[in-house]
PDB file of C-alpha atoms and ligand atoms in Angstrom:
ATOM      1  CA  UNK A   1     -24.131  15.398  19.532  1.00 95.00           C
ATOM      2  CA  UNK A   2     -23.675  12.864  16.579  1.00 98.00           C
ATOM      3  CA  UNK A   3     -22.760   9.680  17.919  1.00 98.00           C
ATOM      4  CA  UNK A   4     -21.943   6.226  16.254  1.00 98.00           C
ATOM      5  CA  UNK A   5     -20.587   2.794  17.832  1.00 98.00           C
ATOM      6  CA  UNK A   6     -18.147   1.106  16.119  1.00 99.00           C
ATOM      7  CA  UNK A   7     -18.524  -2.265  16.101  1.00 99.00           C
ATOM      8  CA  UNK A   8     -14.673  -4.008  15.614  1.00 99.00           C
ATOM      9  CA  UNK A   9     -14.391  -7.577  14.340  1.00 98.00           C
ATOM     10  CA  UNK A  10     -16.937  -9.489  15.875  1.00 99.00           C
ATOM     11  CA  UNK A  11     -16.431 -12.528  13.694  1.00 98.00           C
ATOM     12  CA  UNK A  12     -16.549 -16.191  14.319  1.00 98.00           C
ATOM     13  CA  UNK A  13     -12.920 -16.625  14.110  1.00 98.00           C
ATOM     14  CA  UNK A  14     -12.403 -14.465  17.369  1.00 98.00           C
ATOM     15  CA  UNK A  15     -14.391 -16.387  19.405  1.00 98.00           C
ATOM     16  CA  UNK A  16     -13.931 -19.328  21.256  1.00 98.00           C
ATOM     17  CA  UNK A  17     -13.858 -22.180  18.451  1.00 98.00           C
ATOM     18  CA  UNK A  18     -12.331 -19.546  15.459  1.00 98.00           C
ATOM     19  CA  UNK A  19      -9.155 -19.833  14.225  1.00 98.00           C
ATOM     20  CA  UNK A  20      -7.741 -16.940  16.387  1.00 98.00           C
ATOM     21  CA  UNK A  21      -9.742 -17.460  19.082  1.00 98.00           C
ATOM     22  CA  UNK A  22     -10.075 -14.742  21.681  1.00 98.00           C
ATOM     23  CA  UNK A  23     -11.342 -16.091  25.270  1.00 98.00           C
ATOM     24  CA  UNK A  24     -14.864 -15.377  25.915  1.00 98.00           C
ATOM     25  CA  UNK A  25     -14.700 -13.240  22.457  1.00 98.00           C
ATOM     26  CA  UNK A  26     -18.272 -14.614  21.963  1.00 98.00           C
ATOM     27  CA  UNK A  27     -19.578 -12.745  25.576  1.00 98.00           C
ATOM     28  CA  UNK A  28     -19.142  -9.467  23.700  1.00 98.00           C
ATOM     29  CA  UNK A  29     -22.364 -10.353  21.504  1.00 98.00           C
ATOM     30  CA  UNK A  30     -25.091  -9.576  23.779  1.00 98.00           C
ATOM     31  CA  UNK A  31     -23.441  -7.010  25.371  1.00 98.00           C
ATOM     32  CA  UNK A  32     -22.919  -5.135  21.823  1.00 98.00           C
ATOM     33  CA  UNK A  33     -26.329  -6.089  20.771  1.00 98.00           C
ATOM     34  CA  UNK A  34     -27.819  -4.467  24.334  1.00 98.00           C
ATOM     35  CA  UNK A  35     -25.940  -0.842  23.985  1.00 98.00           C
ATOM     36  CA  UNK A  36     -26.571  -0.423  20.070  1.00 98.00           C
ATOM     37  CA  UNK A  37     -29.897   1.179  20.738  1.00 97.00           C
ATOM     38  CA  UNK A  38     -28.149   4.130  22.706  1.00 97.00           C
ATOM     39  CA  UNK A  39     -25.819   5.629  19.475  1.00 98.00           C
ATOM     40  CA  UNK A  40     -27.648   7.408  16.265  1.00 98.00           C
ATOM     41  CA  UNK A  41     -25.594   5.037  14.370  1.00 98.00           C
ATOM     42  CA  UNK A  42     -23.637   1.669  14.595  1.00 98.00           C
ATOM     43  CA  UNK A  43     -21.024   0.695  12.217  1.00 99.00           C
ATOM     44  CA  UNK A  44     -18.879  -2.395  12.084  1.00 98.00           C
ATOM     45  CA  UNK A  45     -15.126  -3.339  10.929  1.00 98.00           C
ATOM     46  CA  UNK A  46     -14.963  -6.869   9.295  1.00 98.00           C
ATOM     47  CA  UNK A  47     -11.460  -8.198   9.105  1.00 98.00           C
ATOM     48  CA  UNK A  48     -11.511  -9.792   5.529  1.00 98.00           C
ATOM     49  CA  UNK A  49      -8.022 -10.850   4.222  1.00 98.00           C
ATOM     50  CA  UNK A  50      -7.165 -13.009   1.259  1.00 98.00           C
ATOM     51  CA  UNK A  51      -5.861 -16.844   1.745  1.00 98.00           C
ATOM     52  CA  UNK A  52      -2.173 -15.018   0.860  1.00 98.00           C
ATOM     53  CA  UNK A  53      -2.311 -12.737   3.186  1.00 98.00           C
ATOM     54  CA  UNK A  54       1.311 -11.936   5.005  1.00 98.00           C
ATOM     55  CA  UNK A  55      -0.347 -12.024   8.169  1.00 98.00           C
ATOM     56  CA  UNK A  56      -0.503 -15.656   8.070  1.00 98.00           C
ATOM     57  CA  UNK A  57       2.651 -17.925   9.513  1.00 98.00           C
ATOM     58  CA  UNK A  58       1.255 -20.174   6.957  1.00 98.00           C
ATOM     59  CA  UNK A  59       2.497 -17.919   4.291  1.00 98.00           C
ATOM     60  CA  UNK A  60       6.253 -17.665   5.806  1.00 97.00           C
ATOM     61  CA  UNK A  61       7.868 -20.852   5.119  1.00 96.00           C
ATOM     62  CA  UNK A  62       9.493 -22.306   8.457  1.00 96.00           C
ATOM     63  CA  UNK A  63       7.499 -19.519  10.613  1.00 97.00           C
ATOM     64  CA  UNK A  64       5.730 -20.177  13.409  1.00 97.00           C
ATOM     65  CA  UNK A  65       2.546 -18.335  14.379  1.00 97.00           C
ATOM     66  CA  UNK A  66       3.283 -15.950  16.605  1.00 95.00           C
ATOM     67  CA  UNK A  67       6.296 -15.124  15.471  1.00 96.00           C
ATOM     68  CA  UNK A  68       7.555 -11.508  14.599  1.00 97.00           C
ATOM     69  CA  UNK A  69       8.770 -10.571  11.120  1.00 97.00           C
ATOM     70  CA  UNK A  70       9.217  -7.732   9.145  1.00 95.00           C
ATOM     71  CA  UNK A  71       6.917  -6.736   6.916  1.00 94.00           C
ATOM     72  CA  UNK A  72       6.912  -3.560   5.092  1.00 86.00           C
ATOM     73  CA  UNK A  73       9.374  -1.973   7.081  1.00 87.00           C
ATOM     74  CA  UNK A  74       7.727  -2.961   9.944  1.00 91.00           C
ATOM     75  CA  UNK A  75       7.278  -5.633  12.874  1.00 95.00           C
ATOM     76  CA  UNK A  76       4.535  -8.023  12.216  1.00 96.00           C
ATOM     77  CA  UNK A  77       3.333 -10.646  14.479  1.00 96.00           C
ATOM     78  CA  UNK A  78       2.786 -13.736  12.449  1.00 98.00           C
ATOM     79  CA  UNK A  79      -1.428 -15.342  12.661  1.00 98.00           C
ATOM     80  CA  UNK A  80      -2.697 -18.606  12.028  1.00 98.00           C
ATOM     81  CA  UNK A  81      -4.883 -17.939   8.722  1.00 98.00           C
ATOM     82  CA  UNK A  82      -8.009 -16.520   9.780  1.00 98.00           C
ATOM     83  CA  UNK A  83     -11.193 -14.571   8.087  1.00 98.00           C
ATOM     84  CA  UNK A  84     -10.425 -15.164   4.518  1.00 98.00           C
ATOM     85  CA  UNK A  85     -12.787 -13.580   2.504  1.00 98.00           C
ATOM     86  CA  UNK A  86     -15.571 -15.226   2.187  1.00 98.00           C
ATOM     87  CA  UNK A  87     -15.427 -18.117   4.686  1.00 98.00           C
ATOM     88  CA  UNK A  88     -17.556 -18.990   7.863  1.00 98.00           C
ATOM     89  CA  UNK A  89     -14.768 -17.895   9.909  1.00 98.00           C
ATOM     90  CA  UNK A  90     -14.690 -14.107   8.641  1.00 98.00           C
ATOM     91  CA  UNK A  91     -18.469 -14.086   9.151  1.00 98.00           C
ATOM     92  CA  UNK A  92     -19.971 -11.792  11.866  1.00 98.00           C
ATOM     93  CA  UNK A  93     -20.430 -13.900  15.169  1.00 98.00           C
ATOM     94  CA  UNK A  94     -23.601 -15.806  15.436  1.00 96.00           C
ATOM     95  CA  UNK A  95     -26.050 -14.098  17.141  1.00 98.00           C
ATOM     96  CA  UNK A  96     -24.787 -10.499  16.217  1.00 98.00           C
ATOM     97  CA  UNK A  97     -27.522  -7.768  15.190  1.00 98.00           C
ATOM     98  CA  UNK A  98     -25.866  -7.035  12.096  1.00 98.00           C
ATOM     99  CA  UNK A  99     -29.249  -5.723  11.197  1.00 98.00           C
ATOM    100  CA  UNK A 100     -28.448  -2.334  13.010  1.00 98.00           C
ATOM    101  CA  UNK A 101     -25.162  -1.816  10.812  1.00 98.00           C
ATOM    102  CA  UNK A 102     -25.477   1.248   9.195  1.00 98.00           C
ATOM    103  CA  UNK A 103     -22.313   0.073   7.129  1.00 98.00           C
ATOM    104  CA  UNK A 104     -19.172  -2.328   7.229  1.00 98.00           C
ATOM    105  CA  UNK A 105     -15.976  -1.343   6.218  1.00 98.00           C
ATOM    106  CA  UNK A 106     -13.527  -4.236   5.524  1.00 98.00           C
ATOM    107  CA  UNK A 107     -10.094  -4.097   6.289  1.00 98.00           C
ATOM    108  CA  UNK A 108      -6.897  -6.297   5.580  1.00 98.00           C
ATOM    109  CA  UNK A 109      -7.571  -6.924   2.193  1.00 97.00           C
ATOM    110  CA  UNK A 110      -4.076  -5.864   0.739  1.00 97.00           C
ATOM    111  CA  UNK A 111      -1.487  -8.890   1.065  1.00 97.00           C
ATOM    112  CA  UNK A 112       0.933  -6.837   1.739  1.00 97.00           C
ATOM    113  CA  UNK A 113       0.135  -4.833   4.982  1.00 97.00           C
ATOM    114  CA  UNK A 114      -1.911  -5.827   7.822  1.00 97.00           C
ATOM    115  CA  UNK A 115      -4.807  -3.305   9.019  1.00 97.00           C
ATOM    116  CA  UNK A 116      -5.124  -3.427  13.146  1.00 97.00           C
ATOM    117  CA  UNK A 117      -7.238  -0.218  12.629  1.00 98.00           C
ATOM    118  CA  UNK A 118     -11.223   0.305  11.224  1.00 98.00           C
ATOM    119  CA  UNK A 119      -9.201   3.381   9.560  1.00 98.00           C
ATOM    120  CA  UNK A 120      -6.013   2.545   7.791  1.00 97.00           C
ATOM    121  CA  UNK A 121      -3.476  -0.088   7.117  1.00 95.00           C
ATOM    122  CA  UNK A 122      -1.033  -0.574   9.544  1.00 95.00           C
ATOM    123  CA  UNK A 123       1.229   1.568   7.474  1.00 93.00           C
ATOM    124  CA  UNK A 124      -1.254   4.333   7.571  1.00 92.00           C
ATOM    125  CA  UNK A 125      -0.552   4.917   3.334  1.00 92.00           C
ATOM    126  CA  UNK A 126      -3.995   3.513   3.106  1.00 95.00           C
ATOM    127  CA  UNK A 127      -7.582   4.443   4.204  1.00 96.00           C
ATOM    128  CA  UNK A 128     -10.925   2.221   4.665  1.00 97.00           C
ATOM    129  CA  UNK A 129     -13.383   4.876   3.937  1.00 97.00           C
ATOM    130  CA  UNK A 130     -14.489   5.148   7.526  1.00 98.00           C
ATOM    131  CA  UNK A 131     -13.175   8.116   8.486  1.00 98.00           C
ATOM    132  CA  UNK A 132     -14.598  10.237   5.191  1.00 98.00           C
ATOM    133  CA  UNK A 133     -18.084   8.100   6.418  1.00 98.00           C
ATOM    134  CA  UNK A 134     -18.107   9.734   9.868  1.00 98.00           C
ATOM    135  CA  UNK A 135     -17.597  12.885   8.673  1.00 98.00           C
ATOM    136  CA  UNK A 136     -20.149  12.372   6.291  1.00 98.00           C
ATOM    137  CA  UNK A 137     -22.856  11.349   8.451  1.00 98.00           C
ATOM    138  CA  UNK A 138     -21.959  14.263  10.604  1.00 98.00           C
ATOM    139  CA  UNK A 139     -20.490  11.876  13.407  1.00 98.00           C
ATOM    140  CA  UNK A 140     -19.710  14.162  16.431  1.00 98.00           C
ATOM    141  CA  UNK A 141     -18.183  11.427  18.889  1.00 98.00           C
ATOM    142  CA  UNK A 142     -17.577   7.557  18.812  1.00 98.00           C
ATOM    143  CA  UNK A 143     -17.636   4.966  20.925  1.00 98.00           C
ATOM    144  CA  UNK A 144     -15.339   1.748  19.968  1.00 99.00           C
ATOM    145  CA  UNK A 145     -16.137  -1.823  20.755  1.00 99.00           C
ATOM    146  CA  UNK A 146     -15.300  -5.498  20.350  1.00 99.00           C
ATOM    147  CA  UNK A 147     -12.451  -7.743  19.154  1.00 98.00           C
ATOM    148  CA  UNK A 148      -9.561  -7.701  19.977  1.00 98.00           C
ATOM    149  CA  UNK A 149      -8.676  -5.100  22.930  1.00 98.00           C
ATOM    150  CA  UNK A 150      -4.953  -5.571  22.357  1.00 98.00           C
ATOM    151  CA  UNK A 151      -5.266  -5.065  18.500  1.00 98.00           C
ATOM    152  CA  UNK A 152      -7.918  -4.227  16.222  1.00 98.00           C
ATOM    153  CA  UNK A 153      -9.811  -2.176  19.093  1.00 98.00           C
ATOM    154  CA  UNK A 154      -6.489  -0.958  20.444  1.00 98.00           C
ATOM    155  CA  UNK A 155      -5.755   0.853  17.326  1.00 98.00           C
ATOM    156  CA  UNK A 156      -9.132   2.055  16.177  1.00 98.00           C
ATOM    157  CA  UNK A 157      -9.889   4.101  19.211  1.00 98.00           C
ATOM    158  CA  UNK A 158      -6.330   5.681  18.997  1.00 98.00           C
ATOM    159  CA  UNK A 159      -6.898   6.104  15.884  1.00 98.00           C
ATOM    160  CA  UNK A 160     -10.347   7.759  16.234  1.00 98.00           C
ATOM    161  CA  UNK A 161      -8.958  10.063  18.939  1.00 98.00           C
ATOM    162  CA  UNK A 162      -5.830  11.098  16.535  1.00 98.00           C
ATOM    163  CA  UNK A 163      -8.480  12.364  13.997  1.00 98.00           C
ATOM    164  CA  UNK A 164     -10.111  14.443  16.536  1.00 98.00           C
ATOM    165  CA  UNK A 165     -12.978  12.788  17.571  1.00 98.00           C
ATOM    166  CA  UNK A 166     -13.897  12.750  20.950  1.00 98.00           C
ATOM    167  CA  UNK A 167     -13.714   8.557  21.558  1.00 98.00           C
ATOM    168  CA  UNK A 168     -15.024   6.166  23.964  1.00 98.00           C
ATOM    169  CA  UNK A 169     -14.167   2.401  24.973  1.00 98.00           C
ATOM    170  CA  UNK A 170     -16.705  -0.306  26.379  1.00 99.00           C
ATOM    171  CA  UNK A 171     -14.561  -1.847  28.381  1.00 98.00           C
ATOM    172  CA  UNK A 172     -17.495  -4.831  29.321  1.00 98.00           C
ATOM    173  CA  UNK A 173     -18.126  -5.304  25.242  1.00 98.00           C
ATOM    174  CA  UNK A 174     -14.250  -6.340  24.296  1.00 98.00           C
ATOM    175  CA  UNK A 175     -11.544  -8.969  24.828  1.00 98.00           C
ATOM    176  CA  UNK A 176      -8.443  -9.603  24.379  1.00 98.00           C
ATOM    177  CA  UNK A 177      -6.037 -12.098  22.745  1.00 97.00           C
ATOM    178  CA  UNK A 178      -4.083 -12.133  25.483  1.00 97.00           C
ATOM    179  CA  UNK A 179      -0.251 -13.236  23.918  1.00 94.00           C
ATOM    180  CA  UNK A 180       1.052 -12.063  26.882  1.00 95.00           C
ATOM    181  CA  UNK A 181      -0.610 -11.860  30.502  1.00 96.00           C
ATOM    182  CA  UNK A 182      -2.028  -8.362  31.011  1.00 98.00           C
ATOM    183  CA  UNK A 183      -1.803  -7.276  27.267  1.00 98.00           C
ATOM    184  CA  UNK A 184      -5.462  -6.078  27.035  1.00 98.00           C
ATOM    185  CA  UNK A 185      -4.949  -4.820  30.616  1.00 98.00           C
ATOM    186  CA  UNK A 186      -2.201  -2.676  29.099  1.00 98.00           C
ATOM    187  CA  UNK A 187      -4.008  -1.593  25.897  1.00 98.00           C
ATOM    188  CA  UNK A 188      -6.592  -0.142  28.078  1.00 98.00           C
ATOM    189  CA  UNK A 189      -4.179   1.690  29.776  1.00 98.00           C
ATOM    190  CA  UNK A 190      -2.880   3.290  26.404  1.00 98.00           C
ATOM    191  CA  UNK A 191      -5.711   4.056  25.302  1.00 98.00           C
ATOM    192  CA  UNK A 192      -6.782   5.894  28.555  1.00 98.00           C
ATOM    193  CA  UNK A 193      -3.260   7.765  28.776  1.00 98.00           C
ATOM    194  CA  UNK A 194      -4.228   8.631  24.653  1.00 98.00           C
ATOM    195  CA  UNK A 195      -7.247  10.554  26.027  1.00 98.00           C
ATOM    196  CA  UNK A 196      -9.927   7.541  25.063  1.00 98.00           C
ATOM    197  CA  UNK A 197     -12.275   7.635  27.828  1.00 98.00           C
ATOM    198  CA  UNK A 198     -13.048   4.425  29.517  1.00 98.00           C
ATOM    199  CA  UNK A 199     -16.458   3.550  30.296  1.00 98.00           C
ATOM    200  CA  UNK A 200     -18.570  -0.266  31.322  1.00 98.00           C
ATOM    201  CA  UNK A 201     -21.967  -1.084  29.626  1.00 98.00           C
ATOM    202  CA  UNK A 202     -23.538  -0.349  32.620  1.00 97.00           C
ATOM    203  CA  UNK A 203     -23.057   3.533  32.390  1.00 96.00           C
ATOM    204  CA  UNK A 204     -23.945   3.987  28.906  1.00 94.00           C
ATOM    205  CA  UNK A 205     -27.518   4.858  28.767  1.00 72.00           C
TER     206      UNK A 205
HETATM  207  C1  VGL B   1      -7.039  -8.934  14.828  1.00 68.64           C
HETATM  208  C2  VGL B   1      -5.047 -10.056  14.849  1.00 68.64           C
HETATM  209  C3  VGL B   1      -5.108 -10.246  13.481  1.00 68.64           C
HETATM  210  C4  VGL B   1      -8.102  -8.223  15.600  1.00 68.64           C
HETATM  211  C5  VGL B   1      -7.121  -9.105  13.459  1.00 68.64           C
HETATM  212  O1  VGL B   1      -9.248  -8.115  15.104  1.00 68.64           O
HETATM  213  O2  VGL B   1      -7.804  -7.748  16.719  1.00 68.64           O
HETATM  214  N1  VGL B   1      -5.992  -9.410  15.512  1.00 68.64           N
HETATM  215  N2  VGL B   1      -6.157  -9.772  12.800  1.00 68.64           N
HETATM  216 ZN1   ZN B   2      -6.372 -10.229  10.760  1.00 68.64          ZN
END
């Protein structure tokens, strides 16, 4: 069996510090950087918008971050700006083995929609690659991992597990943002009800 990590947005601006900082988003480094070893293949989601993004309260006159709007169609919590392409803050977290990165897929990069998942824009009209990748390789099963548990990781593993692969989630090796007590608490749960099987660092191995 075929099996790759996928490494989610571990990027200075999720951890503690960043401009949407995640509590204890930085812990996840040597966790990630300890189970690596264990897959055939580690790839890693960068989220890599530009400065207009509509993500960004900044860009809705009179919003506030964390607002909702609509956008698309669709409800859209409002960010502070974060991981504009090509700023420190959209860089992978210091101390990351990026080395082991078979290949990053960016993802937010159209103004217009926001992209949660490592495989398509929020409005699912649009794909990263990733999922042709996988195939490619010959990717049997994945395991998901990193920032945030309530978002980007939320929707990547339900994502992976809607396209048929069989899908794992470190538990130990993500975080969440937290808006609300309990939210990465209740991602998990999702994502276990989904069929994502949930799993420490400890067990892999
Ligand atoms: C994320 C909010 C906005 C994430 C990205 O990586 O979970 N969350 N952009
Ligand atoms: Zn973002």
């Amino acid at each position: 069996m075929k099996t790759a990590l996928i490494v989610v947005d571990v990027q200075n601006d999720f951890c503690p510090g960043g401009a949407l900082a995640v509590p204890e988003g930085n812990l996840v480094v040597p966790i990630i950087n300890g189970i690596a070893p264990h897959f055939d293949l580690v790839v890693a989601t960068q989220d890599w918008h530009p400065a207009d993004h509509l993500s960004f309260a900044a860009n809705h006159p009179g919003r506030e971050v964390g607002e909702v709007v609509e956008l698309g169609g669709a409800p859209q919590v409002l960010w502070p700006v974060h991981c504009v392409q090509g700023s420190a803050g959209a860089e992978f977290a210091t101390g990351l083995a990026t080395e082991r990165f078979a290949r990053v897929f960016r993802k937010g990069t159209d103004r217009t929609v926001d992209s949660y998942s490592g495989f398509f824009d929020n409005d699912h009209a649009h794909a990263t690659g990733l999922d042709a990748w996988l195939a490619e390789q010959g990717v049997e099963a994945v395991t998901v991992c990193g920032l945030a548990t309530d978002y980007c990781v939320k929707f990547t593993a339900l994502d992976a597990h809607a396209l048929g692969l069989p899908t794992t989630l470190v538990r130990d090796a993500c975080r969440g943002v937290n808006l609300a007590p309990g939210d990465a608490e209740r991602a998990t749960a999702e994502m276990a009800a989904a069929g994502v099987t949930i799993v420490d660092s400890g067990e892999l191995g």
